[in-house]
Amino acid sequence: METQAAQQEQEWIAQARQGDLGAFAHLVQAYQRPVYNLAYRMLGNVQDAEDAAQETFLRAFQHLQTYDPRRKFATWILSIASHHCVDRLRRQRRPCASLDEAMEQGLPPAPEGDPEETAAAREASDEVQRLLLLLGPRDRLTVVLYYWYGMSHSEIAEATASSVSAVKSRLHRARLALAKALQEQREAEARRLPGSRSPQEVEGL
């Protein structure tokens, strides 16, 4: 049984398919943050994410007649955003970044709140984003859809036009890559600490 929110969404979709811009504006408002967040996680900076979000909604409106009501609208709209971001990265020929480059990427303003909590949250967000930018576009997309949007393997496969086995393979590969990058980052940070010794110095003791 559909919830009231789901029924309202389907009404907006039906009205938007008839050219009702007001109804489509409601859909944009409902999905603006999820689409923007996906674009930001994929592209790594605010301006590109905003541009990608706008392009996603433009494409969604242009192709609204192709939407199948039996499919989740969230999956459909995020699929459009996903393909646009991957295509954008390919055009830029920058599927991933070095750690130093990733650290220079701009981040959205931190939410208001306790200064210490805000700083800690921003630091954690910075680190996650740096690590994400080390992955290739499709692996990065799979990680974002799985962990940030809670999509199942089959839903990700549908959104990315992939097989379930390919999705599982990308997740496994991404986990290994992120774990390795995180370990290397921790080791680099430890070497920069005052009084820290290099492995060669430790062996010589």
mmCIF file of C-alpha atoms in Angstrom:
data_model
loop_
_atom_site.group_PDB
_atom_site.id
_atom_site.type_symbol
_atom_site.label_atom_id
_atom_site.label_comp_id
_atom_site.label_asym_id
_atom_site.label_seq_id
_atom_site.Cartn_x
_atom_site.Cartn_y
_atom_site.Cartn_z
ATOM 1 C CA MET A 1 0.000 0.000 0.000
ATOM 2 C CA GLU A 2 1.413 3.366 -1.024
ATOM 3 C CA THR A 3 2.027 5.996 1.608
ATOM 4 C CA GLN A 4 0.459 9.422 1.285
ATOM 5 C CA ALA A 5 3.854 10.880 0.340
ATOM 6 C CA ALA A 6 4.316 8.283 -2.408
ATOM 7 C CA GLN A 7 0.840 8.968 -3.755
ATOM 8 C CA GLN A 8 1.529 12.700 -3.772
ATOM 9 C CA GLU A 9 4.781 12.096 -5.626
ATOM 10 C CA GLN A 10 3.015 10.049 -8.293
ATOM 11 C CA GLU A 11 0.459 12.836 -8.696
ATOM 12 C CA TRP A 12 3.241 15.373 -9.210
ATOM 13 C CA ILE A 13 4.880 13.086 -11.759
ATOM 14 C CA ALA A 14 1.628 12.625 -13.674
ATOM 15 C CA GLN A 15 0.995 16.374 -13.670
ATOM 16 C CA ALA A 16 4.579 17.151 -14.694
ATOM 17 C CA ARG A 17 4.284 14.727 -17.604
ATOM 18 C CA GLN A 18 1.385 16.871 -18.784
ATOM 19 C CA GLY A 19 3.661 19.920 -18.744
ATOM 20 C CA ASP A 20 2.805 21.253 -15.273
ATOM 21 C CA LEU A 21 5.967 23.136 -14.256
ATOM 22 C CA GLY A 22 4.642 23.721 -10.748
ATOM 23 C CA ALA A 23 4.335 19.980 -10.174
ATOM 24 C CA PHE A 24 7.849 19.424 -11.485
ATOM 25 C CA ALA A 25 9.101 22.169 -9.156
ATOM 26 C CA HIS A 26 7.784 20.081 -6.248
ATOM 27 C CA LEU A 27 9.821 17.113 -7.505
ATOM 28 C CA VAL A 28 12.918 19.289 -7.802
ATOM 29 C CA GLN A 29 12.429 20.509 -4.248
ATOM 30 C CA ALA A 30 12.003 16.947 -2.976
ATOM 31 C CA TYR A 31 15.117 15.596 -4.697
ATOM 32 C CA GLN A 32 17.381 18.626 -4.899
ATOM 33 C CA ARG A 33 19.488 17.682 -1.886
ATOM 34 C CA PRO A 34 19.913 13.962 -2.746
ATOM 35 C CA VAL A 35 20.877 14.808 -6.331
ATOM 36 C CA TYR A 36 23.278 17.569 -5.278
ATOM 37 C CA ASN A 37 24.902 15.375 -2.616
ATOM 38 C CA LEU A 38 25.443 12.585 -5.127
ATOM 39 C CA ALA A 39 26.979 15.023 -7.613
ATOM 40 C CA TYR A 40 29.225 16.505 -4.950
ATOM 41 C CA ARG A 41 30.477 13.106 -3.791
ATOM 42 C CA MET A 42 31.224 12.228 -7.400
ATOM 43 C CA LEU A 43 32.737 15.494 -8.632
ATOM 44 C CA GLY A 44 34.356 16.869 -5.488
ATOM 45 C CA ASN A 45 33.546 20.573 -5.682
ATOM 46 C CA VAL A 46 30.537 22.801 -5.178
ATOM 47 C CA GLN A 47 30.342 24.504 -8.588
ATOM 48 C CA ASP A 48 30.507 21.288 -10.590
ATOM 49 C CA ALA A 49 27.970 19.667 -8.265
ATOM 50 C CA GLU A 50 25.528 22.556 -8.694
ATOM 51 C CA ASP A 51 25.925 22.469 -12.476
ATOM 52 C CA ALA A 52 25.439 18.699 -12.524
ATOM 53 C CA ALA A 53 22.314 18.924 -10.366
ATOM 54 C CA GLN A 54 20.780 21.521 -12.696
ATOM 55 C CA GLU A 55 21.604 19.410 -15.738
ATOM 56 C CA THR A 56 20.121 16.335 -14.051
ATOM 57 C CA PHE A 57 16.765 18.009 -13.477
ATOM 58 C CA LEU A 58 16.758 19.451 -16.990
ATOM 59 C CA ARG A 59 17.321 15.984 -18.448
ATOM 60 C CA ALA A 60 14.719 14.500 -16.109
ATOM 61 C CA PHE A 61 12.108 16.983 -17.316
ATOM 62 C CA GLN A 62 13.008 16.392 -20.956
ATOM 63 C CA HIS A 63 12.730 12.605 -20.566
ATOM 64 C CA LEU A 64 9.899 12.423 -18.057
ATOM 65 C CA GLN A 65 7.729 10.595 -20.600
ATOM 66 C CA THR A 66 10.160 7.665 -20.460
ATOM 67 C CA TYR A 67 9.789 7.219 -16.688
ATOM 68 C CA ASP A 68 8.153 3.919 -15.724
ATOM 69 C CA PRO A 69 5.828 4.465 -12.709
ATOM 70 C CA ARG A 70 6.539 0.897 -11.573
ATOM 71 C CA ARG A 71 10.085 2.006 -10.863
ATOM 72 C CA LYS A 72 11.124 4.112 -7.867
ATOM 73 C CA PHE A 73 11.384 7.738 -8.948
ATOM 74 C CA ALA A 74 14.374 8.171 -6.623
ATOM 75 C CA THR A 75 16.248 5.409 -8.443
ATOM 76 C CA TRP A 76 15.355 6.941 -11.809
ATOM 77 C CA ILE A 77 16.457 10.488 -10.964
ATOM 78 C CA LEU A 78 19.660 9.305 -9.262
ATOM 79 C CA SER A 79 20.384 7.151 -12.295
ATOM 80 C CA ILE A 80 20.262 10.265 -14.484
ATOM 81 C CA ALA A 81 22.556 12.097 -12.068
ATOM 82 C CA SER A 82 24.913 9.122 -11.926
ATOM 83 C CA HIS A 83 25.327 8.816 -15.684
ATOM 84 C CA HIS A 84 25.783 12.565 -16.069
ATOM 85 C CA CYS A 85 28.521 12.677 -13.419
ATOM 86 C CA VAL A 86 30.383 9.713 -14.909
ATOM 87 C CA ASP A 87 30.172 11.271 -18.384
ATOM 88 C CA ARG A 88 31.376 14.593 -16.988
ATOM 89 C CA LEU A 89 34.405 12.954 -15.377
ATOM 90 C CA ARG A 90 35.239 11.171 -18.609
ATOM 91 C CA ARG A 91 35.072 14.425 -20.566
ATOM 92 C CA GLN A 92 37.377 16.045 -18.031
ATOM 93 C CA ARG A 93 39.673 13.029 -18.321
ATOM 94 C CA ARG A 94 40.153 13.170 -14.567
ATOM 95 C CA PRO A 95 38.491 10.001 -13.266
ATOM 96 C CA CYS A 96 40.407 10.203 -10.024
ATOM 97 C CA ALA A 97 42.790 12.506 -8.210
ATOM 98 C CA SER A 98 45.984 12.161 -6.259
ATOM 99 C CA LEU A 99 45.691 12.547 -2.502
ATOM 100 C CA ASP A 100 47.314 15.992 -2.637
ATOM 101 C CA GLU A 101 44.898 17.147 -5.332
ATOM 102 C CA ALA A 102 41.938 15.761 -3.438
ATOM 103 C CA MET A 103 42.953 17.655 -0.307
ATOM 104 C CA GLU A 104 42.752 20.918 -2.244
ATOM 105 C CA GLN A 105 39.129 20.386 -3.307
ATOM 106 C CA GLY A 106 36.648 22.907 -1.913
ATOM 107 C CA LEU A 107 33.940 21.691 0.458
ATOM 108 C CA PRO A 108 30.471 23.058 1.203
ATOM 109 C CA PRO A 109 30.026 25.247 4.285
ATOM 110 C CA ALA A 110 29.825 23.266 7.511
ATOM 111 C CA PRO A 111 26.429 23.156 9.250
ATOM 112 C CA GLU A 112 25.856 25.420 12.222
ATOM 113 C CA GLY A 113 26.190 23.901 15.670
ATOM 114 C CA ASP A 114 28.669 23.327 18.453
ATOM 115 C CA PRO A 115 32.079 24.558 17.157
ATOM 116 C CA GLU A 116 33.951 21.455 18.300
ATOM 117 C CA GLU A 117 31.336 19.078 16.904
ATOM 118 C CA THR A 118 31.199 21.046 13.658
ATOM 119 C CA ALA A 119 34.984 20.948 13.307
ATOM 120 C CA ALA A 120 35.072 17.212 13.966
ATOM 121 C CA ALA A 121 32.258 16.565 11.494
ATOM 122 C CA ARG A 122 33.958 18.701 8.844
ATOM 123 C CA GLU A 123 37.271 16.912 9.368
ATOM 124 C CA ALA A 124 35.584 13.536 8.972
ATOM 125 C CA SER A 125 33.733 14.739 5.870
ATOM 126 C CA ASP A 126 36.958 16.104 4.389
ATOM 127 C CA GLU A 127 38.698 12.777 4.892
ATOM 128 C CA VAL A 128 35.874 10.774 3.359
ATOM 129 C CA GLN A 129 35.740 13.061 0.330
ATOM 130 C CA ARG A 130 39.514 12.881 -0.173
ATOM 131 C CA LEU A 131 39.374 9.108 -0.159
ATOM 132 C CA LEU A 132 36.384 8.963 -2.495
ATOM 133 C CA LEU A 133 38.210 11.079 -5.070
ATOM 134 C CA LEU A 134 40.922 8.438 -5.270
ATOM 135 C CA LEU A 135 38.471 5.956 -6.797
ATOM 136 C CA GLY A 136 37.568 5.698 -10.451
ATOM 137 C CA PRO A 137 34.135 7.078 -11.453
ATOM 138 C CA ARG A 138 32.169 3.816 -11.494
ATOM 139 C CA ASP A 139 33.674 2.475 -8.264
ATOM 140 C CA ARG A 140 33.075 5.844 -6.600
ATOM 141 C CA LEU A 141 29.479 5.913 -7.808
ATOM 142 C CA THR A 142 28.823 2.401 -6.522
ATOM 143 C CA VAL A 143 30.195 3.277 -3.081
ATOM 144 C CA VAL A 144 28.111 6.462 -2.872
ATOM 145 C CA LEU A 145 24.860 4.746 -3.892
ATOM 146 C CA TYR A 146 25.464 1.837 -1.514
ATOM 147 C CA TYR A 147 26.619 3.674 1.610
ATOM 148 C CA TRP A 148 25.032 7.133 1.290
ATOM 149 C CA TYR A 149 21.743 6.180 -0.337
ATOM 150 C CA GLY A 150 21.280 2.698 1.090
ATOM 151 C CA MET A 151 20.586 1.141 -2.294
ATOM 152 C CA SER A 152 20.671 -2.630 -2.626
ATOM 153 C CA HIS A 153 22.957 -4.379 -5.106
ATOM 154 C CA SER A 154 20.019 -4.856 -7.486
ATOM 155 C CA GLU A 155 18.946 -1.204 -7.214
ATOM 156 C CA ILE A 156 22.486 -0.029 -7.958
ATOM 157 C CA ALA A 157 22.637 -2.407 -10.907
ATOM 158 C CA GLU A 158 19.414 -0.885 -12.235
ATOM 159 C CA ALA A 159 20.593 2.695 -11.690
ATOM 160 C CA THR A 160 23.963 2.124 -13.349
ATOM 161 C CA ALA A 161 22.891 -0.292 -16.097
ATOM 162 C CA SER A 162 25.179 -2.969 -14.677
ATOM 163 C CA SER A 163 24.861 -6.548 -13.469
ATOM 164 C CA VAL A 164 24.580 -7.374 -9.778
ATOM 165 C CA SER A 165 27.883 -9.269 -9.945
ATOM 166 C CA ALA A 166 29.584 -6.183 -11.417
ATOM 167 C CA VAL A 167 28.210 -4.052 -8.578
ATOM 168 C CA LYS A 168 29.509 -6.496 -5.964
ATOM 169 C CA SER A 169 32.889 -6.581 -7.695
ATOM 170 C CA ARG A 170 33.133 -2.781 -7.709
ATOM 171 C CA LEU A 171 32.220 -2.581 -4.030
ATOM 172 C CA HIS A 172 34.855 -5.164 -3.135
ATOM 173 C CA ARG A 173 37.514 -3.417 -5.223
ATOM 174 C CA ALA A 174 36.596 -0.025 -3.771
ATOM 175 C CA ARG A 175 36.742 -1.287 -0.179
ATOM 176 C CA LEU A 176 40.237 -2.661 -0.747
ATOM 177 C CA ALA A 177 41.396 0.557 -2.414
ATOM 178 C CA LEU A 178 39.942 2.758 0.341
ATOM 179 C CA ALA A 179 41.425 0.603 3.094
ATOM 180 C CA LYS A 180 44.854 0.798 1.454
ATOM 181 C CA ALA A 181 44.606 4.566 0.937
ATOM 182 C CA LEU A 182 43.488 5.093 4.526
ATOM 183 C CA GLN A 183 46.374 3.028 5.867
ATOM 184 C CA GLU A 184 48.888 4.937 3.735
ATOM 185 C CA GLN A 185 47.415 8.236 4.910
ATOM 186 C CA ARG A 186 47.634 7.211 8.564
ATOM 187 C CA GLU A 187 51.252 6.139 8.114
ATOM 188 C CA ALA A 188 52.084 9.443 6.416
ATOM 189 C CA GLU A 189 50.454 11.384 9.258
ATOM 190 C CA ALA A 190 52.385 9.364 11.832
ATOM 191 C CA ARG A 191 55.677 10.165 10.108
ATOM 192 C CA ARG A 192 54.888 13.883 10.294
ATOM 193 C CA LEU A 193 54.309 13.851 14.045
ATOM 194 C CA PRO A 194 57.031 15.557 16.164
ATOM 195 C CA GLY A 195 59.541 13.038 17.425
ATOM 196 C CA SER A 196 58.366 10.298 15.085
ATOM 197 C CA ARG A 197 60.983 7.996 13.611
ATOM 198 C CA SER A 198 61.272 6.518 10.190
ATOM 199 C CA PRO A 199 61.201 2.710 9.848
ATOM 200 C CA GLN A 200 64.937 2.802 9.100
ATOM 201 C CA GLU A 201 65.626 4.710 12.316
ATOM 202 C CA VAL A 202 63.551 2.268 14.327
ATOM 203 C CA GLU A 203 65.412 -0.709 12.855
ATOM 204 C CA GLY A 204 68.725 0.894 13.812
ATOM 205 C CA LEU A 205 67.835 1.175 17.502
#
